[in-house]
PDB file of C-alpha atoms in Angstrom:
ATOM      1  CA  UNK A  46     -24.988  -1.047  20.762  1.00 53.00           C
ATOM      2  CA  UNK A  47     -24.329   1.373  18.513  1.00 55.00           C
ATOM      3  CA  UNK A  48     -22.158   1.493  15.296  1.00 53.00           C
ATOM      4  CA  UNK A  49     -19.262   4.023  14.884  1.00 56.00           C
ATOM      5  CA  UNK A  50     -19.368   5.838  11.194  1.00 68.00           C
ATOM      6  CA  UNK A  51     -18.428   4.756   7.978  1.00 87.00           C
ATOM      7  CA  UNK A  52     -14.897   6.356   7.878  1.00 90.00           C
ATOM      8  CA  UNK A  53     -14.618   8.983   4.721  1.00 95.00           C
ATOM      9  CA  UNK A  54     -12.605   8.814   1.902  1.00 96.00           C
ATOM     10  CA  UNK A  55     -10.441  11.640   2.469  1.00 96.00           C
ATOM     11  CA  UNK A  56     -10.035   9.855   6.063  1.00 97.00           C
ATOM     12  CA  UNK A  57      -9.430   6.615   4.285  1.00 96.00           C
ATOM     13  CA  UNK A  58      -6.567   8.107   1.941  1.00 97.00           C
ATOM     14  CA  UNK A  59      -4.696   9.529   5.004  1.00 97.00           C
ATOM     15  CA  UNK A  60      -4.837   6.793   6.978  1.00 96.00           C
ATOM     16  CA  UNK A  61      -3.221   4.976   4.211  1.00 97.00           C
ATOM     17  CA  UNK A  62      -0.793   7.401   3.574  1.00 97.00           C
ATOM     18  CA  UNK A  63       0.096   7.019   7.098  1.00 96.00           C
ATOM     19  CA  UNK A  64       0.496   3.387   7.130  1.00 96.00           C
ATOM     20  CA  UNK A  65       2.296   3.541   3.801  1.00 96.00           C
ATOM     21  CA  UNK A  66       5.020   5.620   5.518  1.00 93.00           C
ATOM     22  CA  UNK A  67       4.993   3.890   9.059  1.00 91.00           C
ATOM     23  CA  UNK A  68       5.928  -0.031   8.156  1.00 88.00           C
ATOM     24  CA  UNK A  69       8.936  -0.792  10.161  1.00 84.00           C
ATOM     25  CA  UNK A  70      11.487  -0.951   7.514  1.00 91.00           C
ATOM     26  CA  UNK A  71      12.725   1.955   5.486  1.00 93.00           C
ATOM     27  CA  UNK A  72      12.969   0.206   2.646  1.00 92.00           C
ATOM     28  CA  UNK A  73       9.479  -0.361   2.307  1.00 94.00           C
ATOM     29  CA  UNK A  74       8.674   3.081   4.489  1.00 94.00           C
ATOM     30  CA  UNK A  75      10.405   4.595   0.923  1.00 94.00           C
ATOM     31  CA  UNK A  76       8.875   2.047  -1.892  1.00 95.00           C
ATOM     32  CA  UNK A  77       4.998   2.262  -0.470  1.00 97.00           C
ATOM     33  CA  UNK A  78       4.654   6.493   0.409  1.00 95.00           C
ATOM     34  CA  UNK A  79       6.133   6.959  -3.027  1.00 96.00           C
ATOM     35  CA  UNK A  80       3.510   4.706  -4.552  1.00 97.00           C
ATOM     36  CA  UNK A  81       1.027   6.744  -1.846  1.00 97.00           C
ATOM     37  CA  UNK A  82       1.707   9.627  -2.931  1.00 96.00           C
ATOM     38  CA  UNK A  83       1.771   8.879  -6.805  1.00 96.00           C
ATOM     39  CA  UNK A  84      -1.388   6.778  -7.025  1.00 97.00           C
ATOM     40  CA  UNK A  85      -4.008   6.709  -4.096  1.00 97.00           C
ATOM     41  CA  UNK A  86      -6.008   9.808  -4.754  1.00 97.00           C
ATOM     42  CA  UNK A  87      -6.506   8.343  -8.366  1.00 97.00           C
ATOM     43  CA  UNK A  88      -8.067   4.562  -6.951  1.00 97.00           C
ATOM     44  CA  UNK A  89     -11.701   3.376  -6.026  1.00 97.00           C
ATOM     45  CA  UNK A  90     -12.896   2.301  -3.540  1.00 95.00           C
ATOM     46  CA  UNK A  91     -12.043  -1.772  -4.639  1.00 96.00           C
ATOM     47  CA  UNK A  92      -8.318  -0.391  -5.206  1.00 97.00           C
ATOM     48  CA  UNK A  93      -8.030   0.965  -1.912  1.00 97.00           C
ATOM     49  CA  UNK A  94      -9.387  -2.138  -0.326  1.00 97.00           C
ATOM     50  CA  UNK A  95      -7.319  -4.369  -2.229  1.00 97.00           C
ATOM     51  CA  UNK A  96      -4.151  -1.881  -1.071  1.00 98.00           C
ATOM     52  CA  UNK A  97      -5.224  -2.182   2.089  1.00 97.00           C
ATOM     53  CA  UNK A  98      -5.245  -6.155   1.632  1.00 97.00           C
ATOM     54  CA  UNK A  99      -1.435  -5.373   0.570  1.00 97.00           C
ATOM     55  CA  UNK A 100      -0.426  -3.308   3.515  1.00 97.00           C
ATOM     56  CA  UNK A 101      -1.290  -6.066   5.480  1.00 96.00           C
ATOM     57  CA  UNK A 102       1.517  -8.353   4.780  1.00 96.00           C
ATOM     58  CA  UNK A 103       4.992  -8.317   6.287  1.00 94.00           C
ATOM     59  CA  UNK A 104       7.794  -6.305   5.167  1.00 94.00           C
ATOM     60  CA  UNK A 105       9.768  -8.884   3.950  1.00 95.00           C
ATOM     61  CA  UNK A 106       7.551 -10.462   1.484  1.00 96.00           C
ATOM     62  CA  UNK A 107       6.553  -6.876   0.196  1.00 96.00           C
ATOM     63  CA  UNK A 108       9.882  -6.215  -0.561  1.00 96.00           C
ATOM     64  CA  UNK A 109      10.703  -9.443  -2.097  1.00 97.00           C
ATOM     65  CA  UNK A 110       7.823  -9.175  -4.827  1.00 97.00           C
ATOM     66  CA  UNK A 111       8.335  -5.556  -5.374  1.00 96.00           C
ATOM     67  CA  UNK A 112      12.140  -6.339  -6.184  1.00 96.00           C
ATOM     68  CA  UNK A 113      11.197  -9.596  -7.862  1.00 96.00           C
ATOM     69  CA  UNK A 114      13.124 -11.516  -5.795  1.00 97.00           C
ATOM     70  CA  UNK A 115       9.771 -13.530  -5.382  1.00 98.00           C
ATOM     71  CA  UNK A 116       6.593 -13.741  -7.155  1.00 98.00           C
ATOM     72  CA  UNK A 117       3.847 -11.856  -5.681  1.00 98.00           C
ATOM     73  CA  UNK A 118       0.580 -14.389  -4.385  1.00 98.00           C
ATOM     74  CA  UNK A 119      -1.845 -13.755  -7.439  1.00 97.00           C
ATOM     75  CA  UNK A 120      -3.960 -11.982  -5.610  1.00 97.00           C
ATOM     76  CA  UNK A 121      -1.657  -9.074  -4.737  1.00 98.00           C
ATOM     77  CA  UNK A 122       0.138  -9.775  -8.534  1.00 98.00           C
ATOM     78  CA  UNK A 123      -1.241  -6.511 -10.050  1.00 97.00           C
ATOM     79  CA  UNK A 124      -0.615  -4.141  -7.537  1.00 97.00           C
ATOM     80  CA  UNK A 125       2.918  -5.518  -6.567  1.00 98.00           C
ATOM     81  CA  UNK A 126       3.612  -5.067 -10.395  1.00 98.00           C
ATOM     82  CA  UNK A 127       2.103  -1.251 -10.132  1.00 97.00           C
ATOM     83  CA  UNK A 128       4.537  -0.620  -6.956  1.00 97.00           C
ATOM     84  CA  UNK A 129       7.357  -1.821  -8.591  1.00 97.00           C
ATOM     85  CA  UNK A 130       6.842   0.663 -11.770  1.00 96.00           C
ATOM     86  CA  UNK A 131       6.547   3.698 -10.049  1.00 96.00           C
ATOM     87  CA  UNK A 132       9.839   2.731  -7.616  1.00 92.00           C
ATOM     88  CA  UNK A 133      11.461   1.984 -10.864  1.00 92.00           C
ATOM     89  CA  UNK A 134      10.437   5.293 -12.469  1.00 90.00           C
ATOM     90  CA  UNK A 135      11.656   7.379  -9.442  1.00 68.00           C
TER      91      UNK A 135
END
C-alpha cells in the first residue's frame, strides 16, 4: 500500500482559496475569499488547520457567528472574530 504525498503549502493555500470561494452561498462565497485573500499566505501551519476546521461547518452557522447573530463554538471563537474584522474593514 503505498501513501500519496504530503500535499505542499503552496498546494495547501490554493486549495483553500478554492474552497473559500466555492461554499454554496454567496454570502459566505464573499465573507471567506476576502478573508483568503487578506490573511492565508500570512498563517502557519496550526492556522491553516484550524481554518480548515472552520471551512468545515455549514454556511449557515458561519454566517451567523461572523454577523454575530450567534456566538461562535469556542473553538472556532478567534478566527470567527478575525473574519468578521476584515469583512467589516472592506
Amino acid at each position: 500500500m503505498t501513501t500519496a504525498p504530503a500535499e505542499s503549502r503552496e498546494t495547501r493555500l490554493r486549495r483553500l482559496h478554492m474552497r473559500s470561494m466555492r461554499r454554496g452561498t454567496k454570502e459566505m462565497d464573499i465573507l471567506l475569499i476576502r478573508f483568503s485573500k487578506a490573511r492565508l499566505d500570512q498563517m502557519d501551519a496550526e492556522a491553516l488547520d484550524a481554518y480548515e476546521g472552520l471551512l468545515e461547518e455549514n454556511d449557515q452557522d458561519l454566517y451567523q457567528w461572523i454577523s454575530g447573530q450567534a456566538p461562535a463554538p469556542d473553538i472556532h471563537a478567534t478566527l470567527v472574530a478575525e473574519i468578521a474584522q476584515v469583512a467589516a474593514s472592506g
